[in-house]
PDB file of C-alpha atoms in Angstrom:
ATOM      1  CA  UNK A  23     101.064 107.607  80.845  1.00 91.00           C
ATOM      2  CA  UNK A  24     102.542 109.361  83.132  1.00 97.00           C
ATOM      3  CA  UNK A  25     101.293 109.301  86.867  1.00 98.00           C
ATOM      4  CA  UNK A  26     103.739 112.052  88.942  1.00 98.00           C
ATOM      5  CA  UNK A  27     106.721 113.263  89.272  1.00 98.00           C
ATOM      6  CA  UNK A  28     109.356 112.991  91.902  1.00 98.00           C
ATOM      7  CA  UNK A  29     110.593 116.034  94.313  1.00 98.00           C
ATOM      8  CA  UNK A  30     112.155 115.166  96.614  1.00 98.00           C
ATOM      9  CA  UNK A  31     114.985 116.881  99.325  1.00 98.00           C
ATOM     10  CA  UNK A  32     116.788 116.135 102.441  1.00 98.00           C
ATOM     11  CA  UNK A  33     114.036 118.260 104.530  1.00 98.00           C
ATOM     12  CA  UNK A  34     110.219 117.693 103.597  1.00 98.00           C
ATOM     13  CA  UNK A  35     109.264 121.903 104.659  1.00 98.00           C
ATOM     14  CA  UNK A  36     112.385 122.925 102.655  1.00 98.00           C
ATOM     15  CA  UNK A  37     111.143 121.170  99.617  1.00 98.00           C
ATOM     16  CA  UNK A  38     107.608 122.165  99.952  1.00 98.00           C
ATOM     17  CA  UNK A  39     108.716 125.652 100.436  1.00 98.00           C
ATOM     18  CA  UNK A  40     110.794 125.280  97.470  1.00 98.00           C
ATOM     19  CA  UNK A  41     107.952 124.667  94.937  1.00 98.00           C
ATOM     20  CA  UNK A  42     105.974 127.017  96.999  1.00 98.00           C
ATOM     21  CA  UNK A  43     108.189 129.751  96.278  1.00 98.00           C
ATOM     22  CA  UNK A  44     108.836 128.789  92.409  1.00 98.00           C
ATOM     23  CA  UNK A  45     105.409 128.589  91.871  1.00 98.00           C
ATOM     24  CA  UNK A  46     102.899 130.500  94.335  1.00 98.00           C
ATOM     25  CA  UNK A  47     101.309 127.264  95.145  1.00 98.00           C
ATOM     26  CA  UNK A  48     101.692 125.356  98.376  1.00 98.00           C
ATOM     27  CA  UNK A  49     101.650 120.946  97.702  1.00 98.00           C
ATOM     28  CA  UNK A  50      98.994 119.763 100.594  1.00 97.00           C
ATOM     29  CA  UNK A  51     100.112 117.176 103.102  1.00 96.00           C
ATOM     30  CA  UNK A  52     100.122 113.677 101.983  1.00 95.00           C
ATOM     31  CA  UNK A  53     100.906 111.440 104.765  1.00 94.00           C
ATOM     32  CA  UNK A  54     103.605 109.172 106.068  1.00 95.00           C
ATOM     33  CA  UNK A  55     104.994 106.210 104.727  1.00 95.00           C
ATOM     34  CA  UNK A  56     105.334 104.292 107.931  1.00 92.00           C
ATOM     35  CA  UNK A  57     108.259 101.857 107.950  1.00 93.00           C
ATOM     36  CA  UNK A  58     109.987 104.269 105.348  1.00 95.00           C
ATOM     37  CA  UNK A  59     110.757 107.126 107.213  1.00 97.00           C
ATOM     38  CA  UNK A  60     109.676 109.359 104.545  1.00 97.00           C
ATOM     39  CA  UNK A  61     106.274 111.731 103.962  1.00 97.00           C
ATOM     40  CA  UNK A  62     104.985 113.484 101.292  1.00 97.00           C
ATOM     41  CA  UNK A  63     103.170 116.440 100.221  1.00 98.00           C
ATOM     42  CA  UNK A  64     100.866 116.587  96.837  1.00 98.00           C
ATOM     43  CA  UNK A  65     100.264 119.130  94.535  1.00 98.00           C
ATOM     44  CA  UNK A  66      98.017 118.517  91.119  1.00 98.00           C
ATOM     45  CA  UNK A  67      99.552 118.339  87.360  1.00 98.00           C
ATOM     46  CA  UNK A  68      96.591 118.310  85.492  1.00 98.00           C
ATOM     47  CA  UNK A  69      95.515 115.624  82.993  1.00 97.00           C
ATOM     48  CA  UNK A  70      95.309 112.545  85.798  1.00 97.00           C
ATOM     49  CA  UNK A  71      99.034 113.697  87.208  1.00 98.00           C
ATOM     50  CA  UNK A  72     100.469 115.142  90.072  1.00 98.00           C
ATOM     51  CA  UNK A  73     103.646 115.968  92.248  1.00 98.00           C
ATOM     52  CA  UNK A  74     105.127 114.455  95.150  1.00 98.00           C
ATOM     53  CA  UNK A  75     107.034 116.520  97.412  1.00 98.00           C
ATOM     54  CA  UNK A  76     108.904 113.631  99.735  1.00 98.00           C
ATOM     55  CA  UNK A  77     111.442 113.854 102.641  1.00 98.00           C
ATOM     56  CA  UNK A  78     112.117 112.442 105.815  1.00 98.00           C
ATOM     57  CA  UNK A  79     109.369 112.212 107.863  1.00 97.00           C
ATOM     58  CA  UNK A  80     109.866 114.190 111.236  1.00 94.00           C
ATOM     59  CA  UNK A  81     107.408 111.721 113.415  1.00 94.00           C
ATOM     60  CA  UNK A  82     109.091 108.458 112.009  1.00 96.00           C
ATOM     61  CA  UNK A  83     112.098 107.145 113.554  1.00 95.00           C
ATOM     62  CA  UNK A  84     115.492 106.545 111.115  1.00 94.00           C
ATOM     63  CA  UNK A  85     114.758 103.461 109.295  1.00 96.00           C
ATOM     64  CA  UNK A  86     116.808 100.716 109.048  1.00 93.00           C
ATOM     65  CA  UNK A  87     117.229 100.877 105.184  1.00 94.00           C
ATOM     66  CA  UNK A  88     118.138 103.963 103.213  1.00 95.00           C
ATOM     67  CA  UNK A  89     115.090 106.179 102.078  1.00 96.00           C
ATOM     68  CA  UNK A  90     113.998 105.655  98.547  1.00 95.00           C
ATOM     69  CA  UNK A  91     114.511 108.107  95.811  1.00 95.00           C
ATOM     70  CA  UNK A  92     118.169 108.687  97.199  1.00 95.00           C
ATOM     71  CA  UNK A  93     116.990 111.094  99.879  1.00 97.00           C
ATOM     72  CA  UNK A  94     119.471 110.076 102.365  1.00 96.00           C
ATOM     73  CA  UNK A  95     122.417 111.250  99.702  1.00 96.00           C
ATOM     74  CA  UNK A  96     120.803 114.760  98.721  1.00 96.00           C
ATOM     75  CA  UNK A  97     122.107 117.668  99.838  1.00 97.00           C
ATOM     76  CA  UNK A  98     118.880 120.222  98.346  1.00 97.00           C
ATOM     77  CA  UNK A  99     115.658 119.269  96.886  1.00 98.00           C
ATOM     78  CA  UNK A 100     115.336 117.838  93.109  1.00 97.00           C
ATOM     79  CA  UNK A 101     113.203 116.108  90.750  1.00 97.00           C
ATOM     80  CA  UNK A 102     114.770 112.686  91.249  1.00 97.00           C
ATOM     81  CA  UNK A 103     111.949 110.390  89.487  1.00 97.00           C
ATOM     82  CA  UNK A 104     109.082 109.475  87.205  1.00 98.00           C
ATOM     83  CA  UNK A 105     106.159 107.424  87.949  1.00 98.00           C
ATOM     84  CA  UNK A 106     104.397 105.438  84.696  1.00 98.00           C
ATOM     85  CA  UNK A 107     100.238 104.518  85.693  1.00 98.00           C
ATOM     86  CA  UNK A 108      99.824 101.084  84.574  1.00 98.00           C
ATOM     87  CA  UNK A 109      96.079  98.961  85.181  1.00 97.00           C
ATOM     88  CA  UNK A 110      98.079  95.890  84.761  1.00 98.00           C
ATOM     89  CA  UNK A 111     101.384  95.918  86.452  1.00 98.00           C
ATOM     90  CA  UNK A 112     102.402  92.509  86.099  1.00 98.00           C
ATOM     91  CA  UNK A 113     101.922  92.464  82.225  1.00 98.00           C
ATOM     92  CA  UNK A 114     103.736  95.843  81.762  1.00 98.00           C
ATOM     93  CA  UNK A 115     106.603  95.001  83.773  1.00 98.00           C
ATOM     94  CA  UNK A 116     106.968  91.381  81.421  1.00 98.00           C
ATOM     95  CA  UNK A 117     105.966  93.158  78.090  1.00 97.00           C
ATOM     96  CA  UNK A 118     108.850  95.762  79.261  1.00 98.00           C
ATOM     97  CA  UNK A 119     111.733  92.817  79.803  1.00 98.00           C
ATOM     98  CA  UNK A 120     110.655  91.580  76.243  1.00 98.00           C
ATOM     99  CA  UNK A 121     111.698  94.880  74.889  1.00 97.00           C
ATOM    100  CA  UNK A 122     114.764  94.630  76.935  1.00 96.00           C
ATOM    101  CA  UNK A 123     114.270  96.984  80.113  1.00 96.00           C
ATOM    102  CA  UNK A 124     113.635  95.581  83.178  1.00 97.00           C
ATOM    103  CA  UNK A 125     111.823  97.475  85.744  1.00 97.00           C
ATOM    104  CA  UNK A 126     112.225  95.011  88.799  1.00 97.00           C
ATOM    105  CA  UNK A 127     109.798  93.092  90.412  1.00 97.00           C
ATOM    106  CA  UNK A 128     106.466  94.271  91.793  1.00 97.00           C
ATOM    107  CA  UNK A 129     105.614  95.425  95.459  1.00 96.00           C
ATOM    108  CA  UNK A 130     103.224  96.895  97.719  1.00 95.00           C
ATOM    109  CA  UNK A 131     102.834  99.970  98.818  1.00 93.00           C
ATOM    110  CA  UNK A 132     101.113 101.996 101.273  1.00 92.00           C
ATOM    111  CA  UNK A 133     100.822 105.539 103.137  1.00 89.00           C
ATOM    112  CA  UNK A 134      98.991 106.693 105.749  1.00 85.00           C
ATOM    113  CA  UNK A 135      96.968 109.924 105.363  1.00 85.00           C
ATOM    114  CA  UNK A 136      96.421 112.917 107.748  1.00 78.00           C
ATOM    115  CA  UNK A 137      92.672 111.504 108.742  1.00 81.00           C
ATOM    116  CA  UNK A 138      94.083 107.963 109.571  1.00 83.00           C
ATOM    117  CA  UNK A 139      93.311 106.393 106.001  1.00 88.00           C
ATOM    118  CA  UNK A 140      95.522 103.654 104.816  1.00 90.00           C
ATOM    119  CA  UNK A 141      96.067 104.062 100.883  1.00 92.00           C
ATOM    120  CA  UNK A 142      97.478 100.663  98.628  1.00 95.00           C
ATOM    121  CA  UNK A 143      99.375  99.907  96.121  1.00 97.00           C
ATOM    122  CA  UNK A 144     101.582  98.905  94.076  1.00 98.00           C
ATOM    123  CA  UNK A 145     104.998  99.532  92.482  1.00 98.00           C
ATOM    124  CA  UNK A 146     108.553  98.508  90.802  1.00 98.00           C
ATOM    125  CA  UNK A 147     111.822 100.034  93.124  1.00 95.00           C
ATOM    126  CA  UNK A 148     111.993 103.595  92.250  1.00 91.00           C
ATOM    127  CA  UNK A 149     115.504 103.513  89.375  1.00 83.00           C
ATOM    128  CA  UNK A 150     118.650 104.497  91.089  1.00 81.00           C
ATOM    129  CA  UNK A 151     118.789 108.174  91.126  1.00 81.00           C
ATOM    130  CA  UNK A 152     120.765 109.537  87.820  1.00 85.00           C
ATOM    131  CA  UNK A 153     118.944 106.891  85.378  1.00 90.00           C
ATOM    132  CA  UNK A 154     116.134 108.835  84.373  1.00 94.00           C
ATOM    133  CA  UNK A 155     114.345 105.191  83.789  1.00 96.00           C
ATOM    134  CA  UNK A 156     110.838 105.714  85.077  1.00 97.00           C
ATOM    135  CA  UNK A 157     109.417 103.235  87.884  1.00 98.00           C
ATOM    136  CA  UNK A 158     106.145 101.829  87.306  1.00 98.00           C
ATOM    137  CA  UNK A 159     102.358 102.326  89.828  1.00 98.00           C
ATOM    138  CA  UNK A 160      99.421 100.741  89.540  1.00 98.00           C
ATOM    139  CA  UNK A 161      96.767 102.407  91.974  1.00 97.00           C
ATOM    140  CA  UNK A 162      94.697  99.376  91.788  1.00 96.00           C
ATOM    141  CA  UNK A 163      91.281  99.940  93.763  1.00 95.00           C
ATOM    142  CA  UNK A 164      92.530 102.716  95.752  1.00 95.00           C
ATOM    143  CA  UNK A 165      91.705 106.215  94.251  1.00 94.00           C
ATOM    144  CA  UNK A 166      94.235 108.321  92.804  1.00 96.00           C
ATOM    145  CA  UNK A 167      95.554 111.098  94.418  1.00 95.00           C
ATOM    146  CA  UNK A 168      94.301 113.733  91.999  1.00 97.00           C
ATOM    147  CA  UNK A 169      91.035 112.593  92.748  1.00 95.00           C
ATOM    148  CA  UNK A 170      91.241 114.593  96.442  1.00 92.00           C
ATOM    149  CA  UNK A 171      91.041 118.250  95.403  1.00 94.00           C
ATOM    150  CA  UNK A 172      95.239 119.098  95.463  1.00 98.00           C
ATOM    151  CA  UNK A 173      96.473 122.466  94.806  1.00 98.00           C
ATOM    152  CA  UNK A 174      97.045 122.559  91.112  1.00 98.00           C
ATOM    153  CA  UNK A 175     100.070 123.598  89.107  1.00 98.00           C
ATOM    154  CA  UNK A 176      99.704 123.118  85.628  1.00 98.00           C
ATOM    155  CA  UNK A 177     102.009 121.217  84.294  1.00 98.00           C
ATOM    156  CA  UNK A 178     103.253 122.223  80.406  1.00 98.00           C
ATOM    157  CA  UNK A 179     106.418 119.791  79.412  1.00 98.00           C
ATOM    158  CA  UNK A 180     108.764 117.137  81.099  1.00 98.00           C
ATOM    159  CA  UNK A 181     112.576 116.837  79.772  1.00 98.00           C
ATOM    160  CA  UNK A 182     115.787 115.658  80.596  1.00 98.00           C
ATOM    161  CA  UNK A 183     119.525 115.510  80.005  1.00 98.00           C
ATOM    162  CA  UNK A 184     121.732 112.414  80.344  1.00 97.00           C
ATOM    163  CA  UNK A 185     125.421 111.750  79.814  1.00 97.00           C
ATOM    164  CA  UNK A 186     123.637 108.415  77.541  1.00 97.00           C
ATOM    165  CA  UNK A 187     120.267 109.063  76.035  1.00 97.00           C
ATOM    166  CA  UNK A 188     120.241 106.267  74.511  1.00 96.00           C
ATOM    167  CA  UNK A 189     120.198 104.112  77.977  1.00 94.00           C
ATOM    168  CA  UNK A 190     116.946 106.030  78.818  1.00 96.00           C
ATOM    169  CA  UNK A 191     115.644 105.744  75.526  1.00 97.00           C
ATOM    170  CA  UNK A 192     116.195 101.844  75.988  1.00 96.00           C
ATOM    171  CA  UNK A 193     113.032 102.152  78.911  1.00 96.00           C
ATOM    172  CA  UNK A 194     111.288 104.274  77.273  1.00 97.00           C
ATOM    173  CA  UNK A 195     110.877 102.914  74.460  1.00 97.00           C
ATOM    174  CA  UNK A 196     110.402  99.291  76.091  1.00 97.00           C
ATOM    175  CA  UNK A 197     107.119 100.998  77.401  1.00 96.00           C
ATOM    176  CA  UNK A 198     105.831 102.790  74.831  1.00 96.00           C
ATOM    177  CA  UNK A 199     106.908 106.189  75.873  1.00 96.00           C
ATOM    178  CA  UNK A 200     108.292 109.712  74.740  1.00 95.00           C
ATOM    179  CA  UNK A 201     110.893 111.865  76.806  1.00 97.00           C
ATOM    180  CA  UNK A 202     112.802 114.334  75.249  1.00 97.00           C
ATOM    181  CA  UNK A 203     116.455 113.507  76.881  1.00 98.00           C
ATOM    182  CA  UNK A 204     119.271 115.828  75.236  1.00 98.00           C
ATOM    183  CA  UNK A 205     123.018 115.175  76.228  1.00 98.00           C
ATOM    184  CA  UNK A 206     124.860 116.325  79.020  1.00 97.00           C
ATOM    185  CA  UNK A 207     127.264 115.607  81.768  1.00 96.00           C
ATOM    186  CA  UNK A 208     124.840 115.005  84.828  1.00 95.00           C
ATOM    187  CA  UNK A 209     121.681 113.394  84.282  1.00 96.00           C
ATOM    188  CA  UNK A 210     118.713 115.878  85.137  1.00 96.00           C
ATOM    189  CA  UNK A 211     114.775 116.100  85.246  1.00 97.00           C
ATOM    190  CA  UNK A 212     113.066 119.330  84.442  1.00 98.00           C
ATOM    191  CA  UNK A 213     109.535 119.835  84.909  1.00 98.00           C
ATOM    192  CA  UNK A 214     108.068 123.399  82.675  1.00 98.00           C
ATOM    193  CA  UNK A 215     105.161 124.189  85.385  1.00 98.00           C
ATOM    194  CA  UNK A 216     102.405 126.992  85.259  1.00 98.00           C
ATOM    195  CA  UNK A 217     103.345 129.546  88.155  1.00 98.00           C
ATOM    196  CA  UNK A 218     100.212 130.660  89.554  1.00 98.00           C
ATOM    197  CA  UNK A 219     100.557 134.332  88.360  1.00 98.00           C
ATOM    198  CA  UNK A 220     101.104 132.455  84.895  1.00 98.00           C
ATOM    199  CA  UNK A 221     103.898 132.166  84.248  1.00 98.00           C
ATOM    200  CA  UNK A 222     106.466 129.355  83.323  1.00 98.00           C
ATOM    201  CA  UNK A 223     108.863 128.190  85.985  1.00 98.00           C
ATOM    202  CA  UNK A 224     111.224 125.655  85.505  1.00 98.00           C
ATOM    203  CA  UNK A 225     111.317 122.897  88.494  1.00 98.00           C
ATOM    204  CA  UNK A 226     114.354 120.688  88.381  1.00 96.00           C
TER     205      UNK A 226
END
């Protein structure tokens, strides 16, 4: 199932402002992903899902890698990625490479909240931005982010356009899963939210 969905921007306020602005609702600070040099904020989807708001993290130094999720290459803030919730990561990922997609290998994870917690686990490498292939999470022991009381927006419906459905339709259907991908010349998320005067916005 789906687990959250990716926003991310060259400057963490300016993307939290962003959905703030789209959507009366403000994400609430996640924490830092030390080593990264990225934080995030959170904001709740409903139905077990959420979304991350991620950017460079002012109090982290550059890394010495590039930033996932393509940050370091974005010019404004954009849904960039897809997370799948798996309880068994290591038999997803090899049921998945059966069905010819290959999500990478495994890895852990972890982020340090606000109060000084240390939240695990673990992951495949976030797709290269413009695949629409989702990565895969499995939260493991740790509890799951929309367990902690986030902001809520309502989400209503997840699509995308591609330049080749059929190479996202290649992972999706190696794991089981639905996305509504129509053709077009850049390859795009858009996320249908609940505004919280009620009305639809369209995040992308």
């Amino acid at each position: 199932m789906l687990d959250h969905l990716v926003y991310a921007g060259p400057d963490l306020a300016e993307a939290v402002a962003r959905v703030t602005a789209l959507t009366g609702v403000t994400p609430a600070p996640g924490g830092s992903h030390v080593g990264l040099g990225t934080a995030n904020h959170l904001a709740d989807l409903g139905a077990g899902m959420y979304l991350e708001v991620v950017g460079p993290d002012p109090a982290q130094p550059d890394p010495g890698s590039p930033r996932p999720f393509g940050i370091d290459d974005l010019t404004e803030p954009a849904l960039v990625a897809w997370a799948v919730r798996t309880t068994d990561l290591d038999a997803t990922i090899a049921r998945a490479r059966t069905h010819g997609f290959d999500p990478g290998d495994a890895r852990e994870m972890s982020r340090e909240t606000a109060d000084g917690e240390t939240l695990r686990w673990r992951l495949t490498p976030p797709s290269t931005p413009g695949t629409l292939r989702p990565f895969l999470i499995d939260w493991g022991s740790t509890p799951h982010p929309t367990t902690r009381g986030l902001p809520s927006i309502p989400l209503l419906m997840v699509t995308g356009t591609h330049p080749d459905p059929v190479s996202v339709h290649t992972a999706t259907d190696a794991l089981g899963l639905e996305l509504l991908v129509r053709r077009a010349g850049k390859a795009t998320l858009t996320a249908a939210l609940q505004a919280k005067n009620g009305r639809q916005v369209a995040l992308t």
